[in-house]
Short mmCIF file of C-alpha atoms and ligand atoms in Angstrom, two decimals:
data_model
loop_
_atom_site.label_atom_id
_atom_site.label_comp_id
_atom_site.label_asym_id
_atom_site.label_seq_id
_atom_site.Cartn_x
_atom_site.Cartn_y
_atom_site.Cartn_z
CA MET A 1 -31.28 -50.32 42.01
CA LEU A 2 -32.53 -46.78 42.50
CA LYS A 3 -30.39 -46.51 45.66
CA LYS A 4 -27.35 -47.64 43.67
CA LEU A 5 -28.05 -45.02 41.03
CA ALA A 6 -28.27 -42.36 43.77
CA GLY A 7 -24.99 -43.50 45.20
CA ILE A 8 -23.24 -43.33 41.87
CA LYS A 9 -24.75 -39.85 41.25
CA SER A 10 -23.63 -38.33 44.52
CA ALA A 11 -20.13 -39.86 44.35
CA ALA A 12 -19.60 -38.68 40.76
CA ILE A 13 -20.84 -35.12 41.38
CA ASP A 14 -18.76 -34.79 44.58
CA GLU A 15 -15.70 -36.02 42.75
CA LEU A 16 -16.25 -33.72 39.81
CA SER A 17 -16.19 -30.60 41.90
CA SER A 18 -12.68 -31.43 43.19
CA LEU A 19 -11.10 -31.89 39.71
CA SER A 20 -8.64 -29.25 38.76
CA ASP A 21 -7.21 -30.20 35.35
CA LEU A 22 -8.41 -31.59 31.99
CA GLY A 23 -6.52 -34.85 32.48
CA GLU A 24 -8.35 -35.61 35.74
CA LEU A 25 -11.61 -34.68 34.08
CA GLU A 26 -11.06 -37.14 31.21
CA ALA A 27 -10.42 -39.90 33.75
CA TRP A 28 -13.68 -38.94 35.47
CA ARG A 29 -15.56 -39.16 32.21
CA VAL A 30 -14.21 -42.64 31.49
CA ARG A 31 -15.01 -43.74 35.04
CA TYR A 32 -18.65 -42.54 35.06
CA LEU A 33 -19.68 -42.35 31.46
CA GLY A 34 -17.35 -44.86 29.80
CA LYS A 35 -18.42 -48.22 28.33
CA LYS A 36 -17.43 -50.09 31.48
CA SER A 37 -18.93 -47.64 33.92
CA GLU A 38 -21.59 -48.75 36.37
CA LEU A 39 -24.09 -46.40 34.82
CA THR A 40 -23.61 -47.89 31.36
CA GLN A 41 -23.99 -51.44 32.83
CA ILE A 42 -27.21 -50.30 34.49
CA LEU A 43 -28.56 -48.89 31.27
CA ARG A 44 -27.62 -51.99 29.36
CA GLY A 45 -29.41 -54.17 31.83
CA VAL A 46 -32.65 -52.26 31.78
CA ALA A 47 -34.14 -54.36 28.97
CA SER A 48 -33.81 -57.52 30.98
CA LEU A 49 -35.55 -56.10 34.07
CA PRO A 50 -39.17 -56.98 34.90
CA ILE A 51 -41.53 -54.76 33.04
CA ASP A 52 -42.67 -52.78 36.11
CA GLN A 53 -39.10 -51.76 37.03
CA ARG A 54 -37.93 -51.18 33.49
CA LYS A 55 -39.68 -47.80 33.09
CA VAL A 56 -38.66 -46.39 36.47
CA ILE A 57 -35.06 -47.49 36.42
CA GLY A 58 -34.61 -46.68 32.73
CA ALA A 59 -35.87 -43.12 33.25
CA SER A 60 -33.75 -42.50 36.35
CA ALA A 61 -30.58 -43.96 34.81
CA ASN A 62 -31.08 -41.82 31.70
CA LYS A 63 -31.60 -38.70 33.84
CA VAL A 64 -28.31 -39.40 35.64
CA LYS A 65 -26.54 -39.89 32.35
CA VAL A 66 -27.84 -36.56 31.04
CA LEU A 67 -26.77 -34.94 34.30
CA PHE A 68 -23.28 -36.44 34.03
CA GLU A 69 -22.82 -35.28 30.46
CA HIS A 70 -24.00 -31.77 31.16
CA SER A 71 -21.84 -31.50 34.31
CA TYR A 72 -18.86 -32.78 32.36
CA GLN A 73 -19.18 -30.05 29.67
CA GLU A 74 -19.73 -27.35 32.23
CA HIS A 75 -16.69 -28.32 34.19
CA LYS A 76 -14.56 -28.58 31.10
CA LYS A 77 -15.61 -25.11 30.08
CA SER A 78 -14.77 -23.63 33.46
CA LEU A 79 -11.36 -25.36 33.54
CA LYS A 80 -10.56 -23.84 30.13
CA GLU A 81 -11.67 -20.42 31.18
CA ARG A 82 -9.50 -20.59 34.26
CA ALA A 83 -6.48 -21.57 32.15
CA TYR A 84 -7.16 -18.69 29.84
CA GLN A 85 -7.45 -16.20 32.71
CA GLU A 86 -4.21 -17.46 34.16
CA MET A 87 -2.42 -17.04 30.85
CA GLU A 88 -3.84 -13.49 30.56
CA ALA A 89 -2.64 -12.58 34.04
CA ALA A 90 0.80 -14.05 33.26
CA THR A 91 1.30 -12.16 30.00
CA GLY A 92 -0.41 -9.06 31.32
CA SER A 93 -2.20 -8.55 28.00
CA LYS A 94 -5.56 -9.39 26.67
CA GLN A 95 -5.65 -12.04 23.92
CA ILE A 96 -7.61 -10.83 20.98
CA ILE A 97 -10.28 -13.35 20.27
CA SER A 98 -10.33 -13.82 16.55
CA THR A 99 -13.07 -15.29 14.49
CA PRO A 100 -11.24 -17.01 11.72
CA GLY A 101 -12.94 -17.19 8.32
CA ILE A 102 -15.99 -15.24 9.32
CA SER A 103 -16.72 -12.23 7.13
CA SER A 104 -18.28 -9.25 8.68
CA ALA A 105 -21.43 -9.86 6.73
CA GLU A 106 -21.80 -13.18 8.54
CA LYS A 107 -20.92 -11.58 11.86
CA PHE A 108 -23.46 -8.78 11.57
CA GLY A 109 -25.89 -10.34 9.07
CA SER A 110 -28.39 -13.09 9.54
CA PRO A 111 -28.73 -14.31 13.12
CA ASP A 112 -29.27 -17.84 11.68
CA VAL A 113 -25.66 -18.12 10.82
CA SER A 114 -24.15 -20.34 13.52
CA LEU A 115 -20.88 -18.87 14.68
CA PRO A 116 -18.11 -21.10 15.85
CA ASP A 117 -17.54 -21.07 19.63
CA VAL A 118 -15.03 -18.22 19.92
CA SER A 119 -15.25 -17.69 23.62
CA LEU A 120 -12.54 -20.26 24.23
CA PRO A 121 -9.50 -19.70 22.02
CA ASP A 122 -6.86 -22.34 21.98
CA VAL A 123 -4.17 -20.43 23.87
CA SER A 124 -1.45 -22.73 22.60
CA LEU A 125 -1.91 -21.67 18.92
CA PRO A 126 0.46 -19.11 17.45
CA GLY A 127 -1.05 -15.66 16.82
CA ARG A 128 -2.42 -14.62 13.51
CA PRO A 129 -0.07 -12.28 11.64
CA ILE A 130 -1.56 -8.79 11.16
CA PRO A 131 -1.50 -7.94 7.48
CA LEU A 132 0.93 -5.14 6.84
CA GLY A 133 0.25 -2.45 4.23
CA ARG A 134 2.98 -1.12 2.01
CA LEU A 135 3.74 1.95 -0.03
CA HIS A 136 2.30 2.23 -3.58
CA PRO A 137 4.96 1.44 -6.20
CA THR A 138 4.76 4.98 -7.40
CA THR A 139 5.33 6.39 -3.94
CA GLN A 140 8.28 4.06 -3.50
CA MET A 141 9.75 5.25 -6.77
CA VAL A 142 9.17 9.01 -5.95
CA ARG A 143 10.93 8.53 -2.63
CA GLU A 144 13.86 6.64 -4.23
CA ILE A 145 14.40 9.29 -6.85
CA CYS A 146 13.96 12.21 -4.37
CA ASN A 147 16.51 10.53 -2.08
CA ILE A 148 19.07 10.47 -4.80
CA PHE A 149 18.64 14.18 -5.48
CA ILE A 150 18.64 15.00 -1.76
CA ALA A 151 22.02 13.28 -1.51
CA LEU A 152 23.18 15.58 -4.38
CA GLY A 153 22.10 18.73 -2.47
CA PHE A 154 18.55 19.27 -3.70
CA GLN A 155 15.55 20.19 -1.59
CA VAL A 156 12.09 18.58 -2.09
CA VAL A 157 9.19 21.03 -2.59
CA GLU A 158 5.62 20.41 -3.62
CA GLY A 159 3.08 22.60 -5.38
CA PRO A 160 -0.62 22.93 -6.27
CA GLU A 161 -2.20 20.51 -8.72
CA VAL A 162 -4.77 23.16 -9.70
CA GLU A 163 -2.68 25.78 -11.31
CA TRP A 164 -3.04 29.20 -12.99
CA ASP A 165 -2.59 29.22 -16.69
CA TYR A 166 0.14 31.77 -16.09
CA TYR A 167 2.39 29.36 -14.20
CA ASN A 168 1.58 26.23 -16.32
CA PHE A 169 2.10 27.98 -19.66
CA GLU A 170 2.79 31.67 -19.91
CA ALA A 171 5.62 31.98 -17.45
CA LEU A 172 7.25 28.98 -19.14
CA ASN A 173 7.36 30.67 -22.54
CA ILE A 174 4.11 29.10 -23.78
CA PRO A 175 1.73 31.93 -24.67
CA PRO A 176 -1.85 31.12 -25.61
CA ASP A 177 -1.25 31.12 -29.33
CA HIS A 178 1.94 29.18 -29.20
CA PRO A 179 2.03 25.89 -31.02
CA ALA A 180 3.60 24.22 -28.01
CA HIS A 181 0.20 24.53 -26.36
CA ASP A 182 -0.80 21.62 -28.47
CA MET A 183 1.68 19.40 -26.67
CA PHE A 184 -0.54 19.67 -23.60
CA ALA A 185 -4.17 18.72 -23.78
CA THR A 186 -5.48 19.41 -20.30
CA PHE A 187 -8.53 19.75 -17.99
CA TRP A 188 -9.66 23.39 -17.56
CA ILE A 189 -11.38 24.57 -14.40
CA ASP A 190 -14.59 26.60 -14.85
CA THR A 191 -13.85 30.14 -13.72
CA GLU A 192 -15.78 33.41 -13.60
CA PRO A 193 -15.38 35.64 -16.64
CA ASP A 194 -13.20 38.10 -14.67
CA GLN A 195 -10.93 35.43 -13.27
CA ARG A 196 -7.71 34.29 -14.76
CA PRO A 197 -7.82 30.79 -16.50
CA MET A 198 -7.13 27.85 -14.21
CA LEU A 199 -6.37 24.23 -15.00
CA LEU A 200 -5.12 20.97 -13.69
CA ARG A 201 -1.38 21.30 -14.20
CA THR A 202 0.01 19.36 -17.19
CA HIS A 203 3.54 19.15 -15.74
CA THR A 204 5.43 19.94 -12.54
CA SER A 205 7.37 22.73 -14.27
CA PRO A 206 5.12 25.52 -12.92
CA MET A 207 6.92 25.02 -9.63
CA GLN A 208 10.13 26.28 -11.26
CA ILE A 209 8.50 29.67 -11.45
CA ARG A 210 6.85 29.52 -8.00
CA VAL A 211 10.19 28.57 -6.27
CA MET A 212 12.17 31.24 -8.17
CA GLU A 213 9.59 33.94 -7.39
CA GLN A 214 10.03 33.25 -3.72
CA THR A 215 13.75 32.58 -3.38
CA ARG A 216 17.02 33.97 -4.57
CA PRO A 217 19.79 31.83 -6.00
CA PRO A 218 21.29 29.36 -5.24
CA VAL A 219 18.22 27.27 -6.07
CA ARG A 220 18.35 23.45 -6.05
CA VAL A 221 14.95 21.79 -5.81
CA VAL A 222 13.15 18.69 -6.98
CA VAL A 223 9.35 18.72 -7.26
CA PRO A 224 7.48 15.43 -7.22
CA GLY A 225 3.72 15.42 -7.88
CA LYS A 226 0.69 14.46 -9.91
CA VAL A 227 0.06 15.93 -13.35
CA TYR A 228 -2.97 15.68 -15.67
CA ARG A 229 -3.56 15.29 -19.38
CA TYR A 230 -6.83 15.12 -21.12
CA GLU A 231 -6.20 12.26 -23.45
CA ALA A 232 -7.34 8.72 -24.24
CA THR A 233 -5.75 6.14 -21.94
CA ASP A 234 -3.88 3.17 -23.30
CA ALA A 235 -1.02 0.99 -22.22
CA THR A 236 1.43 3.94 -22.14
CA HIS A 237 -0.96 6.88 -21.45
CA GLU A 238 -2.87 7.80 -18.35
CA SER A 239 -4.92 10.99 -17.70
CA MET A 240 -3.11 11.26 -14.32
CA PHE A 241 0.50 10.33 -13.70
CA TYR A 242 3.49 11.49 -11.63
CA GLN A 243 6.39 13.66 -12.63
CA ILE A 244 9.51 14.82 -10.88
CA GLU A 245 10.84 18.16 -11.88
CA GLY A 246 14.32 19.40 -11.02
CA LEU A 247 15.78 22.91 -11.03
CA ALA A 248 19.24 24.30 -10.24
CA VAL A 249 20.05 27.98 -10.64
CA ASP A 250 23.15 29.72 -9.50
CA GLU A 251 26.17 31.65 -10.79
CA ASN A 252 28.31 29.71 -13.27
CA ILE A 253 25.96 26.75 -13.82
CA THR A 254 26.77 25.23 -17.12
CA PHE A 255 25.64 22.49 -19.41
CA SER A 256 28.31 20.19 -17.97
CA ASP A 257 26.66 20.60 -14.51
CA LEU A 258 23.44 19.35 -16.10
CA LYS A 259 25.19 16.45 -17.69
CA GLY A 260 27.16 15.53 -14.57
CA THR A 261 24.18 15.74 -12.26
CA LEU A 262 21.90 13.65 -14.50
CA TYR A 263 24.62 11.10 -15.27
CA GLU A 264 25.17 10.61 -11.54
CA PHE A 265 21.44 10.26 -11.04
CA ALA A 266 21.15 7.60 -13.81
CA LYS A 267 24.07 5.66 -12.32
CA ARG A 268 22.58 5.72 -8.84
CA LEU A 269 19.12 4.64 -10.02
CA PHE A 270 20.01 2.17 -12.77
CA GLY A 271 23.41 0.94 -11.76
CA GLU A 272 27.05 2.03 -11.92
CA GLU A 273 27.64 0.52 -15.40
CA ARG A 274 24.96 2.53 -17.19
CA ARG A 275 25.94 4.78 -20.06
CA VAL A 276 23.85 7.82 -20.95
CA ARG A 277 23.20 9.69 -24.16
CA PHE A 278 22.08 13.28 -24.60
CA ARG A 279 20.34 14.42 -27.80
CA CYS A 280 18.73 17.69 -28.77
CA ASP A 281 15.12 18.08 -27.91
CA TYR A 282 12.69 20.94 -27.75
CA PHE A 283 10.94 22.37 -24.63
CA PRO A 284 9.83 26.01 -24.77
CA PHE A 285 11.25 26.90 -21.35
CA VAL A 286 14.82 25.70 -21.86
CA GLU A 287 17.51 26.58 -24.39
CA PRO A 288 19.24 24.34 -25.37
CA GLY A 289 16.91 21.45 -24.64
CA VAL A 290 17.95 17.74 -24.47
CA GLU A 291 16.53 14.31 -23.85
CA MET A 292 18.56 11.90 -21.93
CA ALA A 293 18.62 8.17 -22.63
CA ILE A 294 20.32 5.31 -20.90
CA ASP A 295 21.69 2.16 -22.62
CA CYS A 296 19.15 -0.58 -22.44
CA MET A 297 19.59 -2.63 -19.32
CA ALA A 298 17.85 -5.61 -20.94
CA CYS A 299 20.10 -6.05 -23.97
CA GLY A 300 23.08 -3.90 -23.08
CA GLY A 301 22.71 -1.84 -26.20
CA SER A 302 22.44 -4.48 -28.90
CA GLY A 303 18.68 -3.95 -29.36
CA CYS A 304 15.58 -5.71 -28.02
CA ARG A 305 11.83 -5.28 -27.55
CA LEU A 306 12.27 -3.10 -24.46
CA CYS A 307 14.33 -0.51 -26.32
CA SER A 308 12.51 -0.97 -29.64
CA ASP A 309 15.78 -2.28 -31.11
CA THR A 310 17.61 1.01 -30.59
CA GLY A 311 19.71 0.01 -27.69
CA TRP A 312 18.71 3.24 -25.84
CA ILE A 313 15.77 4.07 -23.52
CA GLU A 314 14.68 7.70 -23.11
CA ILE A 315 14.41 8.63 -19.49
CA LEU A 316 13.90 12.38 -19.16
CA GLY A 317 13.86 15.76 -20.78
CA ALA A 318 16.16 18.56 -19.62
CA GLY A 319 17.86 21.75 -20.68
CA MET A 320 19.34 25.13 -19.63
CA VAL A 321 16.73 27.44 -18.20
CA HIS A 322 15.61 29.91 -20.87
CA PRO A 323 16.81 33.49 -20.20
CA ASP A 324 13.25 34.80 -20.65
CA VAL A 325 12.10 32.52 -17.85
CA LEU A 326 14.85 33.87 -15.55
CA ARG A 327 13.99 37.51 -16.47
CA ARG A 328 10.34 36.85 -15.65
CA VAL A 329 11.26 36.04 -12.03
CA HIS A 330 13.68 38.93 -11.91
CA TYR A 331 16.85 36.83 -12.06
CA ASP A 332 19.53 38.55 -14.21
CA PRO A 333 20.41 35.99 -16.91
CA GLU A 334 23.81 37.66 -17.34
CA VAL A 335 24.64 36.66 -13.70
CA TYR A 336 22.55 33.51 -13.17
CA THR A 337 22.17 30.37 -15.25
CA GLY A 338 20.55 27.11 -14.47
CA PHE A 339 19.35 23.81 -15.66
CA ALA A 340 15.95 22.03 -15.31
CA PHE A 341 14.78 18.53 -15.98
CA GLY A 342 11.55 16.49 -15.76
CA LEU A 343 10.84 12.80 -15.74
CA GLY A 344 7.76 10.61 -15.71
CA VAL A 345 7.86 8.56 -12.55
CA GLU A 346 5.84 5.44 -13.62
CA ARG A 347 8.16 4.90 -16.55
CA ILE A 348 11.02 3.94 -14.24
CA PRO A 349 9.33 0.96 -12.45
CA MET A 350 7.80 -0.02 -15.83
CA LEU A 351 11.30 -0.40 -17.24
CA ARG A 352 12.79 -1.90 -14.15
CA TYR A 353 10.11 -4.57 -13.58
CA GLY A 354 8.91 -5.02 -17.16
CA ILE A 355 5.42 -3.63 -16.47
CA ASP A 356 3.73 -3.26 -19.86
CA ASP A 357 0.66 -1.23 -18.93
CA ILE A 358 0.70 2.08 -17.05
CA ARG A 359 -3.03 1.78 -16.16
CA LEU A 360 -2.12 -1.01 -13.72
CA PHE A 361 -0.71 1.60 -11.34
CA TYR A 362 -4.02 3.27 -10.72
CA SER A 363 -6.56 0.48 -11.08
CA ASN A 364 -6.22 -0.53 -7.46
CA ASP A 365 -5.76 -4.14 -8.05
CA LEU A 366 -4.05 -5.73 -5.01
CA ARG A 367 -2.72 -8.57 -7.08
CA PHE A 368 -0.62 -5.97 -8.85
CA LEU A 369 0.15 -3.68 -6.00
CA SER A 370 1.20 -6.31 -3.47
CA GLN A 371 4.08 -7.36 -5.72
CA PHE A 372 6.08 -4.29 -4.87
ZN1 ZN B 401 17.27 -3.34 -25.34
#
């Protein structure tokens, strides 16, 4: 019996080393470890052997069985590895071995966590898609708006968010004691007593001055950027938001240029069928000043919740550049005229997508952000 076992053992091991694919290996397993295999028959018969043989035969047969099982697993592993290397050589690239469903805490944390066997990826599975990032909805909007103005001949410029009081207020006709100061609650920067006052800009309008100081007409710029207000936040107010400022200065620029440009902008952004309305408004650095509204895209002008039953939605403020502002940057207001406008960026996607809380933009919630 022991001789027979030795025979089975050497035949099986010899045969195993010549197997070159998983199908042959499976046939080998059935032949030597299956229910009808000689080894299994021997193991079954052990109980009926005389007591003196039982122990010896039983132990030897079990040893052979363990050897077979171990050899089977080893050979299977090496066949898979060979297949993997061949695939790698064929594609010329290294397969990234992923560890699905394992958080980094598990990977690098307790050594007790048993990791799945990742050394042998199933090469036939499709790859895992790499999650793609996307632009923030505000960035998307800034680009869309700027692209419209670029097509209309404007340049995009950016300016500092920490601004001198002079550019934020004074140069824009808002001296310290002017009531218009009250329109802008802001964050002031601590400065030395001999330094000029400095603040987080409350609007992008300071760049009107900075641009005009450095260039001569014709000027056509749009200025996107962050602005700050020191105020309580609620569904329609944030302490930080985006504005886009626009400025055009040249000879013979009239109010109809302002209307034509902004009408074209509204049509390109909100659709060809939009109507616009201009009404008087007040901003210290323009004269006259207007606010522009579009007819409500939700109700078409008949009145709804979105437009507070007015049929119109205010989009931006604008006006003709105040002559004093032009004089301050040494433009002769008898020769040059211009228009300026400013709009809040977040308001546009809020209207377009029905977003009812501006705070969602900057609370970094992926459930919100990934919708755009
Ligand atoms: Zn409406």
